Tab-separated table of C-alpha atoms in Angstrom:
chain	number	residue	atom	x	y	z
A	89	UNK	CA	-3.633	16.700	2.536
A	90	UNK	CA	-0.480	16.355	4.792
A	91	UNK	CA	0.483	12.655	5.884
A	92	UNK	CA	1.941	12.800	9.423
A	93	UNK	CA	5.648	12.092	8.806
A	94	UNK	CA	7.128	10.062	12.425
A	95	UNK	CA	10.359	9.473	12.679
A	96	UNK	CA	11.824	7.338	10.441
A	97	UNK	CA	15.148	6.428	8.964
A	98	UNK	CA	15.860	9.068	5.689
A	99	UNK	CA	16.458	5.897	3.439
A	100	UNK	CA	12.404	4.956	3.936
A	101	UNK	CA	9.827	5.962	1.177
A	102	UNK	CA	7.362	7.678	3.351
A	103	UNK	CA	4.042	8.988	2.139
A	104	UNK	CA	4.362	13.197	2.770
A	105	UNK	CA	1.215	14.169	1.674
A	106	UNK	CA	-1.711	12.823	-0.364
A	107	UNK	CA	-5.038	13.905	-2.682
A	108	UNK	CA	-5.644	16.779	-5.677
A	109	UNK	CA	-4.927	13.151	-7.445
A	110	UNK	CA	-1.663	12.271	-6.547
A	111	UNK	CA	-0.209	10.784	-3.493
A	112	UNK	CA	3.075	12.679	-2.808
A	113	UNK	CA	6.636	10.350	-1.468
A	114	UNK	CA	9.757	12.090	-0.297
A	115	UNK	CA	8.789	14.516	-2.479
A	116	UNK	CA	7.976	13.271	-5.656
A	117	UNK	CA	4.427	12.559	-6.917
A	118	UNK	CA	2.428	9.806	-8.363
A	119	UNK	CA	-0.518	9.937	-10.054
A	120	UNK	CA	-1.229	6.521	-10.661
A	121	UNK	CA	-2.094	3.277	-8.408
A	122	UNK	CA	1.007	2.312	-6.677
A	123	UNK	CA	2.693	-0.527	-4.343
A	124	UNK	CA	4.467	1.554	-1.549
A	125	UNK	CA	7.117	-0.656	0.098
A	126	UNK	CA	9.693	0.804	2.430
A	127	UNK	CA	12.176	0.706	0.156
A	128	UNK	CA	10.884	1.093	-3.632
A	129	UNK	CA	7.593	2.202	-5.459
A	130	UNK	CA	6.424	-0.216	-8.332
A	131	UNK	CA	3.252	0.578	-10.455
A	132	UNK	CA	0.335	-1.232	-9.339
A	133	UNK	CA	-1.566	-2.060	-12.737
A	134	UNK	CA	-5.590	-3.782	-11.949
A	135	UNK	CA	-8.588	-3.434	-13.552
A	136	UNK	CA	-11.179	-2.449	-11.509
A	137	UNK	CA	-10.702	-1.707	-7.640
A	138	UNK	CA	-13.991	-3.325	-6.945
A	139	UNK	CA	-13.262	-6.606	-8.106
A	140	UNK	CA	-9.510	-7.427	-7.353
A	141	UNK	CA	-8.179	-10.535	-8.116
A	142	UNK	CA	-5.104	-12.211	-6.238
A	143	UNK	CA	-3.180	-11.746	-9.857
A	144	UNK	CA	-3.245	-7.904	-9.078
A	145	UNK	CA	-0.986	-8.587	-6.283
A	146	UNK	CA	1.475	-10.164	-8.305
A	147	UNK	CA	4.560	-7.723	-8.081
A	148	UNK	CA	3.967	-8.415	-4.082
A	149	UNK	CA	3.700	-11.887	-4.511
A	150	UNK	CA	6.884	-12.319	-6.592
A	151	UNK	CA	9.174	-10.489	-3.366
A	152	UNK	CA	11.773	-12.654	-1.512
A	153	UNK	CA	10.850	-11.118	1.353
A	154	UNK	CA	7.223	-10.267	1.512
A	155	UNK	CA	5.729	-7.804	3.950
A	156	UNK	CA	3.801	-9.071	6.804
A	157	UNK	CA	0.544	-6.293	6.813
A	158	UNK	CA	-0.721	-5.347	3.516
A	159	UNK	CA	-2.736	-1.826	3.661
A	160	UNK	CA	-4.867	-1.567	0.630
A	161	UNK	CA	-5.663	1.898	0.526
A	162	UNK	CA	-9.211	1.669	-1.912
A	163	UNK	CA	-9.487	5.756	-2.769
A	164	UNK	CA	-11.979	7.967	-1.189
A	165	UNK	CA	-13.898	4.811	0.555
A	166	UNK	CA	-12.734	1.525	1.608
A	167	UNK	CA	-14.052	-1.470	-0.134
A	168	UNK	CA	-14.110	-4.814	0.189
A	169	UNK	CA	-12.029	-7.848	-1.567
A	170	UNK	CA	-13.059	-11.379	-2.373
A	171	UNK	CA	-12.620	-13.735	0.453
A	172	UNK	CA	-10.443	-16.173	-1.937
A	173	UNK	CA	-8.012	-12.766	-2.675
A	174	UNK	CA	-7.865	-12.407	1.143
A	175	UNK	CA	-7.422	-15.834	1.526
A	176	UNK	CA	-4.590	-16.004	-1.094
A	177	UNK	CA	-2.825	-13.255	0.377
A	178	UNK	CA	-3.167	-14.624	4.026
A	179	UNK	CA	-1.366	-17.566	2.827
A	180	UNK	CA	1.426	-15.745	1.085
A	181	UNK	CA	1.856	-14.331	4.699
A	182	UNK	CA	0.345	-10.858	4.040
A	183	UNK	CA	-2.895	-9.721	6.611
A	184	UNK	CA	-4.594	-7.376	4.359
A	185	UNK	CA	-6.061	-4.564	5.962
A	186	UNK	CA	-8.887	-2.293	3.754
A	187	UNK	CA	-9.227	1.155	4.221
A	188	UNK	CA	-9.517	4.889	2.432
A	189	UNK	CA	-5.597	5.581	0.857
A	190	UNK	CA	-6.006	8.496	3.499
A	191	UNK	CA	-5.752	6.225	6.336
A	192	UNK	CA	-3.666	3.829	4.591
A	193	UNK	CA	-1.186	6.383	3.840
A	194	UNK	CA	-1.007	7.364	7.184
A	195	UNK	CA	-1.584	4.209	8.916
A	196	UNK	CA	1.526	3.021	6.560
A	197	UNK	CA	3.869	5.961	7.908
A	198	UNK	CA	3.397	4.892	11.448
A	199	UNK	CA	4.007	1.322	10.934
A	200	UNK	CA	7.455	1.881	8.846
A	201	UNK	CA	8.180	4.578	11.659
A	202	UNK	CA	8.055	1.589	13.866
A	203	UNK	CA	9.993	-0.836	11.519
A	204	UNK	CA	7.271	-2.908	11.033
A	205	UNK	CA	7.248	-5.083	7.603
A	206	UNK	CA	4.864	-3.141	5.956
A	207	UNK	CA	3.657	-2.483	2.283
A	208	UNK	CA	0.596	-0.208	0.880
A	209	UNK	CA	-1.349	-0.518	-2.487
A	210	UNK	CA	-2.111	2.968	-2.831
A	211	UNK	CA	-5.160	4.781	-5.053
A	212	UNK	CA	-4.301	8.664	-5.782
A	213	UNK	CA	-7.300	10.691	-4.216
């Protein structure tokens, strides 16, 4: 499925179109778990979706400059972390926000289009 793609500047890694397994940016697809960050993709490596720990967010963790929202986009339905992972990552400055990677994709595009400091943890549908 298509991601809507706003306007945004042609240096920003913006989601064009996601599922069939992959989630597709500026034309090149992944089909693994990813960290989406305006300006890089990293692999996002965790053991089981349902029970995150705050040690799965380490790449994010280890950034000078952190974003501000977190979108955790959980696969075909949004789940729920531990309070002491939402906790941890409230303190390291990130609001996560939980949600299908549908809506996270597109929910990511929109915020970037606005220049928002915004990252998404991404689960190929």
């Amino acid at each position: 499925m298509a991601a809507p793609l706003p306007e945004a500047r042609a240096d920003r890694k913006l989601v064009d179109g996601y599922g069939g397994g992959g989630i597709s940016i500026r034309g090149q697809t992944f089909r693994r778990p990813i960290f989406l960050l305006a300006d890089r993709v990293l692999d996002w490596d965790f053991g089981d979706i349902a029970a995150l720990t705050l040690a799965d967010f380490k790449p994010l963790l280890d950034l000078d400059a952190r974003p501000s929202i977190l979108l955790i986009g959980m696969g075909k339905r949004a789940s729920f972390v531990r309070p002491d992972v939402r906790n941890g990552l409230r303190e390291a400055g990130m609001i996560a926000d939980l949600m299908d990677t549908g809506a996270a994709c597109r929910t990511y595009n929109l915020l970037l289009a606005e220049e928002r400091a915004v990252a998404a943890c991404l689960v190929p549908v």
